[in-house]
Tab-separated table of C-alpha atoms and ligand atoms in Angstrom:
chain	number	residue	atom	x	y	z
A	1129	UNK	CA	-19.405	25.328	-28.474
A	1130	UNK	CA	-20.807	28.778	-28.574
A	1131	UNK	CA	-19.678	31.141	-25.970
A	1132	UNK	CA	-22.529	32.933	-24.026
A	1133	UNK	CA	-21.942	35.850	-21.701
A	1134	UNK	CA	-24.720	35.508	-18.878
A	1135	UNK	CA	-24.306	34.623	-15.288
A	1136	UNK	CA	-27.703	33.205	-13.976
A	1137	UNK	CA	-28.445	34.227	-10.158
A	1138	UNK	CA	-29.391	30.977	-8.172
A	1139	UNK	CA	-31.121	30.657	-4.978
A	1140	UNK	CA	-30.559	27.676	-2.827
A	1141	UNK	CA	-32.911	25.849	-0.475
A	1142	UNK	CA	-32.162	25.819	3.363
A	1143	UNK	CA	-32.808	22.630	5.210
A	1144	UNK	CA	-33.875	23.161	8.800
A	1145	UNK	CA	-32.782	19.815	10.234
A	1146	UNK	CA	-32.703	19.914	14.082
A	1147	UNK	CA	-28.938	19.628	14.444
A	1148	UNK	CA	-28.352	22.787	12.416
A	1149	UNK	CA	-26.723	26.118	13.855
A	1150	UNK	CA	-29.061	29.212	14.433
A	1151	UNK	CA	-26.837	32.176	13.213
A	1152	UNK	CA	-24.295	31.215	10.439
A	1153	UNK	CA	-26.584	30.535	7.419
A	1154	UNK	CA	-29.041	33.109	8.227
A	1155	UNK	CA	-26.368	35.774	8.523
A	1156	UNK	CA	-24.603	34.325	5.217
A	1157	UNK	CA	-27.955	34.723	3.251
A	1158	UNK	CA	-29.063	37.804	5.221
A	1159	UNK	CA	-32.236	36.368	6.322
A	1160	UNK	CA	-33.784	37.063	9.776
A	1161	UNK	CA	-34.289	34.299	12.103
A	1162	UNK	CA	-36.473	35.559	14.921
A	1163	UNK	CA	-37.891	32.114	15.892
A	1164	UNK	CA	-34.396	30.504	16.232
A	1165	UNK	CA	-35.216	27.969	13.769
A	1166	UNK	CA	-32.329	25.542	13.047
A	1167	UNK	CA	-30.463	26.509	9.683
A	1168	UNK	CA	-28.672	23.235	9.067
A	1169	UNK	CA	-27.792	23.172	5.398
A	1170	UNK	CA	-28.213	25.548	2.245
A	1171	UNK	CA	-28.587	23.426	-0.969
A	1172	UNK	CA	-27.413	24.461	-4.361
A	1173	UNK	CA	-28.127	21.893	-6.913
A	1174	UNK	CA	-30.922	19.783	-8.631
A	1175	UNK	CA	-31.796	17.421	-5.925
A	1176	UNK	CA	-35.615	16.796	-5.621
A	1177	UNK	CA	-35.579	17.238	-2.031
A	1178	UNK	CA	-34.117	20.851	-2.263
A	1179	UNK	CA	-34.010	22.080	-5.880
A	1180	UNK	CA	-32.398	25.458	-6.574
A	1181	UNK	CA	-33.993	27.957	-8.319
A	1182	UNK	CA	-32.342	29.862	-11.407
A	1183	UNK	CA	-33.439	33.305	-12.748
A	1184	UNK	CA	-33.310	33.750	-16.493
A	1185	UNK	CA	-34.374	36.984	-17.903
A	1186	UNK	CA	-36.411	37.826	-14.603
A	1187	UNK	CA	-38.155	34.365	-14.742
A	1188	UNK	CA	-37.404	31.930	-12.110
A	1189	UNK	CA	-37.170	28.178	-13.004
A	1190	UNK	CA	-35.781	25.295	-11.225
A	1191	UNK	CA	-32.186	24.619	-12.229
A	1192	UNK	CA	-32.957	20.887	-13.063
A	1193	UNK	CA	-35.792	22.183	-15.699
A	1194	UNK	CA	-33.422	24.728	-16.938
A	1195	UNK	CA	-30.671	22.285	-17.452
A	1196	UNK	CA	-33.274	19.921	-19.018
A	1197	UNK	CA	-33.955	22.752	-21.556
A	1198	UNK	CA	-30.487	23.568	-21.911
A	1199	UNK	CA	-28.180	20.433	-21.682
A	1200	UNK	CA	-25.258	22.241	-23.388
A	1201	UNK	CA	-24.809	24.269	-20.387
A	1202	UNK	CA	-23.088	21.141	-18.890
A	1203	UNK	CA	-20.312	21.146	-21.300
A	1204	UNK	CA	-17.979	18.422	-20.843
A	1205	UNK	CA	-19.408	16.495	-17.965
A	1206	UNK	CA	-22.240	15.174	-20.399
A	1207	UNK	CA	-20.386	12.528	-21.867
A	1208	UNK	CA	-19.714	10.819	-18.446
A	1209	UNK	CA	-22.465	12.089	-16.177
A	1210	UNK	CA	-25.442	12.611	-18.795
A	1211	UNK	CA	-27.690	15.731	-18.840
A	1212	UNK	CA	-27.786	16.711	-15.081
A	1213	UNK	CA	-25.363	18.127	-12.657
A	1214	UNK	CA	-23.513	15.251	-11.312
A	1215	UNK	CA	-22.978	17.195	-7.796
A	1216	UNK	CA	-24.758	18.754	-4.894
A	1217	UNK	CA	-23.118	21.940	-3.435
A	1218	UNK	CA	-23.940	22.874	0.270
A	1219	UNK	CA	-23.037	24.891	3.266
A	1220	UNK	CA	-23.384	23.033	6.552
A	1221	UNK	CA	-23.574	24.349	9.974
A	1222	UNK	CA	-23.299	21.674	12.610
A	1223	UNK	CA	-24.381	22.656	15.942
A	1224	UNK	CA	-25.139	19.063	17.237
A	1225	UNK	CA	-22.909	16.145	16.219
A	1226	UNK	CA	-24.147	14.412	13.072
A	1227	UNK	CA	-24.445	10.193	13.153
A	1228	UNK	CA	-21.292	8.254	12.233
A	1229	UNK	CA	-21.535	7.186	8.511
A	1230	UNK	CA	-19.848	5.914	5.501
A	1231	UNK	CA	-20.778	5.695	1.930
A	1232	UNK	CA	-20.430	2.854	-0.803
A	1233	UNK	CA	-18.313	2.778	-3.838
A	1234	UNK	CA	-19.908	3.100	-7.234
A	1235	UNK	CA	-19.817	-0.807	-7.678
A	1236	UNK	CA	-21.099	-1.323	-4.316
A	1237	UNK	CA	-23.988	1.138	-4.984
A	1238	UNK	CA	-25.002	-0.268	-8.275
A	1239	UNK	CA	-25.019	-3.872	-6.786
A	1240	UNK	CA	-26.641	-3.086	-3.630
A	1241	UNK	CA	-29.377	-0.927	-5.093
A	1242	UNK	CA	-30.340	-3.899	-7.333
A	1243	UNK	CA	-30.261	-6.305	-4.651
A	1244	UNK	CA	-32.529	-4.534	-2.643
A	1245	UNK	CA	-34.840	-3.747	-5.621
A	1246	UNK	CA	-34.924	-7.580	-6.102
A	1247	UNK	CA	-35.599	-8.259	-2.432
A	1248	UNK	CA	-38.764	-5.994	-2.680
A	1249	UNK	CA	-37.483	-3.536	0.118
A	1250	UNK	CA	-39.401	-0.079	-0.614
A	1251	UNK	CA	-37.333	2.893	-1.203
A	1252	UNK	CA	-38.971	4.664	1.678
A	1253	UNK	CA	-38.198	1.661	4.188
A	1254	UNK	CA	-36.357	2.693	7.112
A	1255	UNK	CA	-33.996	-0.352	6.629
A	1256	UNK	CA	-33.579	0.440	3.081
A	1257	UNK	CA	-29.668	1.142	2.694
A	1258	UNK	CA	-29.277	1.991	-0.937
A	1259	UNK	CA	-31.596	4.758	-2.023
A	1260	UNK	CA	-29.846	4.913	-5.617
A	1261	UNK	CA	-27.037	3.458	-7.437
A	1262	UNK	CA	-24.578	6.031	-6.929
A	1263	UNK	CA	-21.610	6.656	-4.770
A	1264	UNK	CA	-21.290	9.476	-2.372
A	1265	UNK	CA	-17.709	10.871	-2.234
A	1266	UNK	CA	-17.719	14.282	-0.245
A	1267	UNK	CA	-15.137	16.937	-0.090
A	1268	UNK	CA	-15.612	19.770	2.393
A	1269	UNK	CA	-13.610	23.109	3.212
A	1270	UNK	CA	-14.036	24.597	6.644
A	1271	UNK	CA	-15.424	28.112	6.964
A	1272	UNK	CA	-15.156	28.151	10.969
A	1273	UNK	CA	-12.972	25.836	13.091
A	1274	UNK	CA	-14.477	22.438	12.095
A	1275	UNK	CA	-14.300	19.123	14.003
A	1276	UNK	CA	-14.969	15.536	12.706
A	1277	UNK	CA	-14.252	11.866	13.169
A	1278	UNK	CA	-12.494	10.540	10.051
A	1279	UNK	CA	-11.394	6.742	9.642
A	1280	UNK	CA	-9.757	4.534	12.178
A	1281	UNK	CA	-6.773	5.457	14.316
A	1282	UNK	CA	-3.702	3.107	13.997
A	1283	UNK	CA	-4.106	-0.112	16.338
A	1284	UNK	CA	-1.338	1.067	18.811
A	1285	UNK	CA	-3.044	4.420	19.284
A	1286	UNK	CA	-6.521	2.821	19.828
A	1287	UNK	CA	-4.632	0.538	22.340
A	1288	UNK	CA	-3.272	3.477	24.105
A	1289	UNK	CA	-6.650	5.123	24.168
A	1290	UNK	CA	-8.336	1.691	25.648
A	1291	UNK	CA	-5.560	1.599	28.226
A	1292	UNK	CA	-6.112	5.335	29.405
A	1293	UNK	CA	-9.822	4.720	30.325
A	1294	UNK	CA	-10.788	2.351	32.972
A	1295	UNK	CA	-14.274	1.741	31.518
A	1296	UNK	CA	-12.512	0.198	28.447
A	1297	UNK	CA	-10.352	-2.438	30.336
A	1298	UNK	CA	-12.394	-5.370	28.912
A	1299	UNK	CA	-11.786	-4.111	25.313
A	1300	UNK	CA	-8.067	-4.408	25.372
A	1301	UNK	CA	-7.560	-7.921	25.129
A	1302	UNK	CA	-10.326	-8.134	22.292
A	1303	UNK	CA	-8.080	-5.560	20.319
A	1304	UNK	CA	-4.863	-7.698	21.008
A	1305	UNK	CA	-6.578	-10.774	19.832
A	1306	UNK	CA	-8.545	-9.885	16.817
A	1307	UNK	CA	-7.488	-6.340	15.691
A	1308	UNK	CA	-9.402	-3.373	14.689
A	1309	UNK	CA	-12.109	-5.340	12.768
A	1310	UNK	CA	-12.650	-7.900	15.519
A	1311	UNK	CA	-12.902	-5.077	18.209
A	1312	UNK	CA	-15.416	-2.748	16.141
A	1313	UNK	CA	-17.392	-6.014	15.333
A	1314	UNK	CA	-17.760	-7.034	18.978
A	1315	UNK	CA	-18.528	-3.735	20.073
A	1316	UNK	CA	-21.394	-3.457	17.364
A	1317	UNK	CA	-22.727	-6.917	18.109
A	1318	UNK	CA	-22.841	-6.617	21.898
A	1319	UNK	CA	-26.324	-6.807	23.413
A	1320	UNK	CA	-27.501	-3.468	24.644
A	1321	UNK	CA	-27.418	-4.589	28.251
A	1322	UNK	CA	-23.330	-5.237	27.940
A	1323	UNK	CA	-23.274	-1.680	26.183
A	1324	UNK	CA	-24.927	-0.089	29.104
A	1325	UNK	CA	-22.606	-1.845	31.409
A	1326	UNK	CA	-19.333	-0.728	29.874
A	1327	UNK	CA	-20.406	2.728	29.271
A	1328	UNK	CA	-22.166	3.533	32.439
A	1329	UNK	CA	-18.753	4.362	34.344
A	1330	UNK	CA	-17.614	6.404	31.472
A	1331	UNK	CA	-20.849	8.366	31.429
A	1332	UNK	CA	-20.786	8.783	35.207
A	1333	UNK	CA	-17.016	10.045	35.053
A	1334	UNK	CA	-17.554	12.347	32.141
A	1335	UNK	CA	-20.696	13.887	33.767
A	1336	UNK	CA	-18.679	15.093	36.611
A	1337	UNK	CA	-15.953	16.255	34.619
A	1338	UNK	CA	-15.493	19.864	33.339
A	1339	UNK	CA	-14.271	19.382	29.922
A	1340	UNK	CA	-13.419	22.206	27.518
A	1341	UNK	CA	-10.571	20.857	25.400
A	1342	UNK	CA	-11.972	19.801	21.773
A	1343	UNK	CA	-8.726	18.035	20.899
A	1344	UNK	CA	-9.719	15.166	23.154
A	1345	UNK	CA	-12.387	12.514	22.624
A	1346	UNK	CA	-13.643	12.766	26.196
A	1347	UNK	CA	-15.142	16.287	25.328
A	1348	UNK	CA	-17.239	14.816	22.529
A	1349	UNK	CA	-18.221	11.671	24.435
A	1350	UNK	CA	-19.476	13.679	27.094
A	1351	UNK	CA	-21.465	15.713	24.469
A	1352	UNK	CA	-22.873	12.627	22.891
A	1353	UNK	CA	-24.057	11.112	26.282
A	1354	UNK	CA	-25.957	14.436	26.809
A	1355	UNK	CA	-27.373	14.267	23.166
A	1356	UNK	CA	-28.203	10.581	23.032
A	1357	UNK	CA	-29.389	9.833	26.343
A	1358	UNK	CA	-27.521	10.003	29.695
A	1359	UNK	CA	-27.626	8.281	32.927
A	1360	UNK	CA	-30.074	5.387	33.062
A	1361	UNK	CA	-31.120	5.173	29.440
A	1362	UNK	CA	-29.698	2.866	26.682
A	1363	UNK	CA	-26.401	4.358	25.564
A	1364	UNK	CA	-25.661	4.713	22.074
A	1365	UNK	CA	-22.652	2.395	21.078
A	1366	UNK	CA	-21.367	4.992	18.602
A	1367	UNK	CA	-19.784	6.393	21.418
A	1368	UNK	CA	-17.142	3.972	21.314
A	1369	UNK	CA	-16.191	5.224	17.899
A	1370	UNK	CA	-15.270	8.389	19.206
A	1371	UNK	CA	-12.200	6.823	20.807
A	1372	UNK	CA	-11.439	4.568	17.819
A	1373	UNK	CA	-11.557	7.274	15.146
A	1374	UNK	CA	-9.065	10.037	14.399
A	1375	UNK	CA	-10.434	13.157	15.845
A	1376	UNK	CA	-9.579	15.769	13.304
A	1377	UNK	CA	-9.665	19.815	13.625
A	1378	UNK	CA	-9.836	21.424	10.289
A	1379	UNK	CA	-8.951	25.069	10.218
A	1380	UNK	CA	-10.951	27.687	8.101
A	1381	UNK	CA	-9.684	27.340	4.496
A	1382	UNK	CA	-8.552	23.778	4.886
A	1383	UNK	CA	-10.504	20.756	3.879
A	1384	UNK	CA	-10.876	16.999	3.847
A	1385	UNK	CA	-12.163	14.409	1.582
A	1386	UNK	CA	-14.483	11.362	2.595
A	1387	UNK	CA	-13.890	8.457	0.134
A	1388	UNK	CA	-15.893	5.094	0.115
A	1389	UNK	CA	-15.770	3.000	3.395
A	1390	UNK	CA	-14.305	5.676	5.535
A	1391	UNK	CA	-16.147	6.183	8.550
A	1392	UNK	CA	-16.611	9.778	9.627
A	1393	UNK	CA	-19.080	12.004	11.723
A	1394	UNK	CA	-19.261	15.699	11.663
A	1395	UNK	CA	-19.081	17.115	15.052
A	1396	UNK	CA	-19.228	20.781	15.075
A	1397	UNK	CA	-18.422	23.832	12.752
A	1398	UNK	CA	-19.451	25.240	9.467
A	1399	UNK	CA	-18.207	24.147	6.250
A	1400	UNK	CA	-18.725	24.451	2.171
A	1401	UNK	CA	-19.328	20.647	1.024
A	1402	UNK	CA	-19.478	19.216	-2.465
A	1403	UNK	CA	-20.634	15.600	-3.005
A	1404	UNK	CA	-21.886	13.300	-5.591
A	1405	UNK	CA	-25.745	12.996	-6.255
A	1406	UNK	CA	-26.821	10.159	-3.924
A	1407	UNK	CA	-28.357	9.412	-0.579
A	1408	UNK	CA	-26.307	6.225	0.226
A	1409	UNK	CA	-25.466	6.316	3.753
A	1410	UNK	CA	-24.644	3.391	5.961
A	1411	UNK	CA	-24.900	4.560	9.801
A	1412	UNK	CA	-22.783	3.399	12.571
A	1413	UNK	CA	-24.167	4.890	15.647
A	1414	UNK	CA	-24.906	8.484	17.081
A	1415	UNK	CA	-28.223	8.198	15.613
A	1416	UNK	CA	-31.522	7.189	16.371
A	1417	UNK	CA	-31.964	5.820	12.832
A	1418	UNK	CA	-31.493	2.397	11.523
A	1419	UNK	CA	-28.014	0.829	11.891
A	1420	UNK	CA	-27.530	-2.350	9.574
A	1421	UNK	CA	-24.532	-3.899	11.373
A	1422	UNK	CA	-23.814	-6.482	9.000
A	1423	UNK	CA	-23.738	-4.137	6.134
A	1424	UNK	CA	-21.762	-1.648	8.008
A	1425	UNK	CA	-19.290	-4.352	8.637
A	1426	UNK	CA	-18.879	-5.458	5.100
A	1427	UNK	CA	-18.452	-1.830	3.770
A	1428	UNK	CA	-16.274	-0.103	6.264
A	1429	UNK	CA	-12.374	0.290	5.733
A	1430	UNK	CA	-10.813	-1.017	9.105
A	1431	UNK	CA	-7.300	0.055	7.893
A	1432	UNK	CA	-5.855	2.717	10.004
A	1433	UNK	CA	-6.241	6.042	8.277
A	1434	UNK	CA	-3.874	9.085	8.388
A	1435	UNK	CA	-6.161	12.018	7.859
A	1436	UNK	CA	-4.990	14.068	4.882
A	1437	UNK	CA	-5.941	17.752	5.172
A	1438	UNK	CA	-6.336	19.454	2.138
A	1439	UNK	CA	-4.768	22.732	1.972
A	1440	UNK	CA	-5.979	23.646	-1.493
A	1441	UNK	CA	-3.508	23.574	-4.681
A	1442	UNK	CA	-2.773	27.122	-5.929
A	1443	UNK	CA	-3.919	27.495	-9.536
A	1444	UNK	CA	-3.119	31.099	-9.877
A	1445	UNK	CA	-2.567	34.016	-7.116
A	1446	UNK	CA	-6.309	33.850	-6.253
A	1447	UNK	CA	-7.563	30.484	-6.817
A	1448	UNK	CA	-6.993	27.038	-5.133
A	1449	UNK	CA	-8.287	23.572	-5.942
A	1450	UNK	CA	-9.163	21.113	-3.373
A	1451	UNK	CA	-8.250	18.294	-5.394
A	1452	UNK	CA	-9.861	14.546	-4.597
A	1453	UNK	CA	-10.067	11.254	-6.589
A	1454	UNK	CA	-13.689	11.785	-7.312
A	1455	UNK	CA	-14.326	12.471	-11.013
A	1456	UNK	CA	-17.814	13.884	-10.195
A	1457	UNK	CA	-16.669	17.283	-8.835
A	1458	UNK	CA	-13.929	19.738	-7.775
A	1459	UNK	CA	-14.463	22.462	-5.261
A	1460	UNK	CA	-12.201	25.652	-5.834
A	1461	UNK	CA	-11.727	28.631	-3.479
A	1462	UNK	CA	-11.184	32.132	-4.767
A	1463	UNK	CA	-9.852	34.787	-2.510
A	1464	UNK	CA	-9.163	38.555	-3.366
A	1465	UNK	CA	-7.637	40.069	-0.321
A	1466	UNK	CA	-7.564	43.559	-2.437
A	1467	UNK	CA	-9.679	44.884	-5.130
A	1468	UNK	CA	-9.180	43.124	-8.381
A	1469	UNK	CA	-10.472	41.468	-11.580
A	1470	UNK	CA	-11.323	37.896	-11.901
A	1471	UNK	CA	-11.027	36.592	-15.446
A	1472	UNK	CA	-10.846	32.814	-15.739
A	1473	UNK	CA	-10.868	30.890	-18.820
A	1474	UNK	CA	-14.527	29.951	-20.077
A	1475	UNK	CA	-15.250	27.069	-17.984
A	1476	UNK	CA	-15.374	23.454	-19.681
A	1477	UNK	CA	-18.309	22.487	-17.482
A	1478	UNK	CA	-21.257	23.944	-15.620
A	1479	UNK	CA	-20.040	25.925	-12.483
A	1480	UNK	CA	-21.806	27.141	-9.349
A	1481	UNK	CA	-20.379	30.018	-7.549
A	1482	UNK	CA	-21.117	30.944	-3.978
A	1483	UNK	CA	-20.063	34.390	-2.343
A	1484	UNK	CA	-19.235	33.639	1.078
A	1485	UNK	CA	-17.813	37.246	1.814
A	1486	UNK	CA	-17.354	40.285	-0.265
A	1487	UNK	CA	-19.106	41.380	-3.344
A	1488	UNK	CA	-18.418	40.603	-7.190
A	1489	UNK	CA	-19.725	42.671	-10.124
A	1490	UNK	CA	-20.221	40.913	-13.528
A	1491	UNK	CA	-18.107	42.743	-16.018
A	1492	UNK	CA	-20.467	41.503	-18.797
A	1493	UNK	CA	-23.697	43.126	-17.587
A	1494	UNK	CA	-23.214	44.703	-14.221
A	1495	UNK	CA	-24.987	42.199	-12.065
A	1496	UNK	CA	-23.895	42.285	-8.494
A	1497	UNK	CA	-23.343	39.139	-6.351
A	1498	UNK	CA	-22.934	39.777	-2.758
A	1499	UNK	CA	-22.212	37.746	0.474
A	1500	UNK	CA	-24.501	34.644	0.426
A	1501	UNK	CA	-25.501	35.019	-3.143
A	1502	UNK	CA	-24.711	32.269	-5.766
A	1503	UNK	CA	-24.862	32.235	-9.511
A	1504	UNK	CA	-24.551	29.475	-12.143
A	1505	UNK	CA	-22.285	29.696	-15.209
A	1506	UNK	CA	-22.946	27.606	-18.142
A	1507	UNK	CA	-19.870	25.837	-19.832
A	1508	UNK	CA	-18.122	28.149	-22.351
A	1509	UNK	CA	-19.369	31.485	-20.652
A	1510	UNK	CA	-16.560	33.893	-21.122
A	1511	UNK	CA	-17.032	36.319	-18.066
A	1512	UNK	CA	-14.991	38.618	-15.820
A	1513	UNK	CA	-15.743	39.867	-12.418
A	1514	UNK	CA	-14.838	42.899	-10.582
A	1515	UNK	CA	-14.115	41.922	-7.097
A	1516	UNK	CA	-14.207	43.788	-3.695
A	1517	UNK	CA	-11.456	43.699	-1.077
A	1518	UNK	CA	-11.859	40.713	1.261
A	1519	UNK	CA	-13.956	38.542	-1.144
A	1520	UNK	CA	-14.270	34.931	-1.168
A	1521	UNK	CA	-16.007	32.708	-3.512
A	1522	UNK	CA	-16.404	28.974	-3.645
A	1523	UNK	CA	-16.882	27.407	-7.017
A	1524	UNK	CA	-18.391	23.812	-7.596
A	1525	UNK	CA	-17.331	22.462	-11.030
A	1526	UNK	CA	-16.472	19.123	-12.879
A	1527	UNK	CA	-12.838	18.382	-13.391
A	1528	UNK	CA	-12.081	17.745	-16.923
A	1529	UNK	CA	-8.767	15.993	-17.992
A	1530	UNK	CA	-7.376	17.998	-20.978
B	150	ZN	ZN1	-20.807	11.641	4.639
């Protein structure tokens, strides 16, 4: 492969979903937000709902169109993932908690997509589960203190939680008799009337409580009642899950991976996220969208999960990799406390780099990339960067086993 020397400026696309924060992303990309619009996500990739724009020789062109014309730039990922980027790179600012969700394996996605096509369910139908035939593993690294739900707690911990809350008394024998699966199935299949009867005393207690400690599920359940309907309304049964799943706090610089079947929900915080190209989501509550209970029950992992916080594996004194089982992507973090030079090996696959703090200057041609700016590096590019002090870069790439 020929070596080239150009870094291409890349402009991401902001998604203004209602749950997004008002400050972090506007400050990151140095854009004013006078009308207090929610800035939920910044997308850097080739997805049709938010395609990034690359600048080549002063001309702007969609990254996906540029790649179609320069597929060599993808390098070693072409053999497995074809002529497009296999990942979507994002910044997320979660102000209001997101829905409980999980994602299928690749095999489940291939089968499910085909089955729904055969059944004639339109892609845009609200009850359509499989929007494409791909899996959707996700890795994220926190930029601020980040809170999420991740996987079922061990049965003994769930039992202790149920015993500590009077409103959950009726659930204890169900757990003892039929385990985590049986408990979850019961809750997800209960008529709404029964959900309301069980959750009403909890809502009533929490509404009077002054809760500030985010380490406890009560804090998030109170927020969920406020967000999804309080006193007198139909309660969202996803609120139970706040007590059944691990409540995980990720410190800035640490990360976590969501594999197939692991239920998860982002509660609050800002992160950098890298995922496979897919929209396949099963929702399990804390949502106004469609919840397909049988589909959820047949795809969730009910085994207890011990959350594995990723601290990043050092590659050299500046760079750490958040390694996961996903072949589609790898997220690296580069941090320079002092001024210095960053001169990696020419990458084997295409890379997208986002500057989250500080500034870098290309040693090749003097281009400056400051906080909030991103650039695209074709595979095989030999480059070096002059890095200012206190500079952090996040780099998205495809792992290549050599
Ligand atoms: Zn997810």
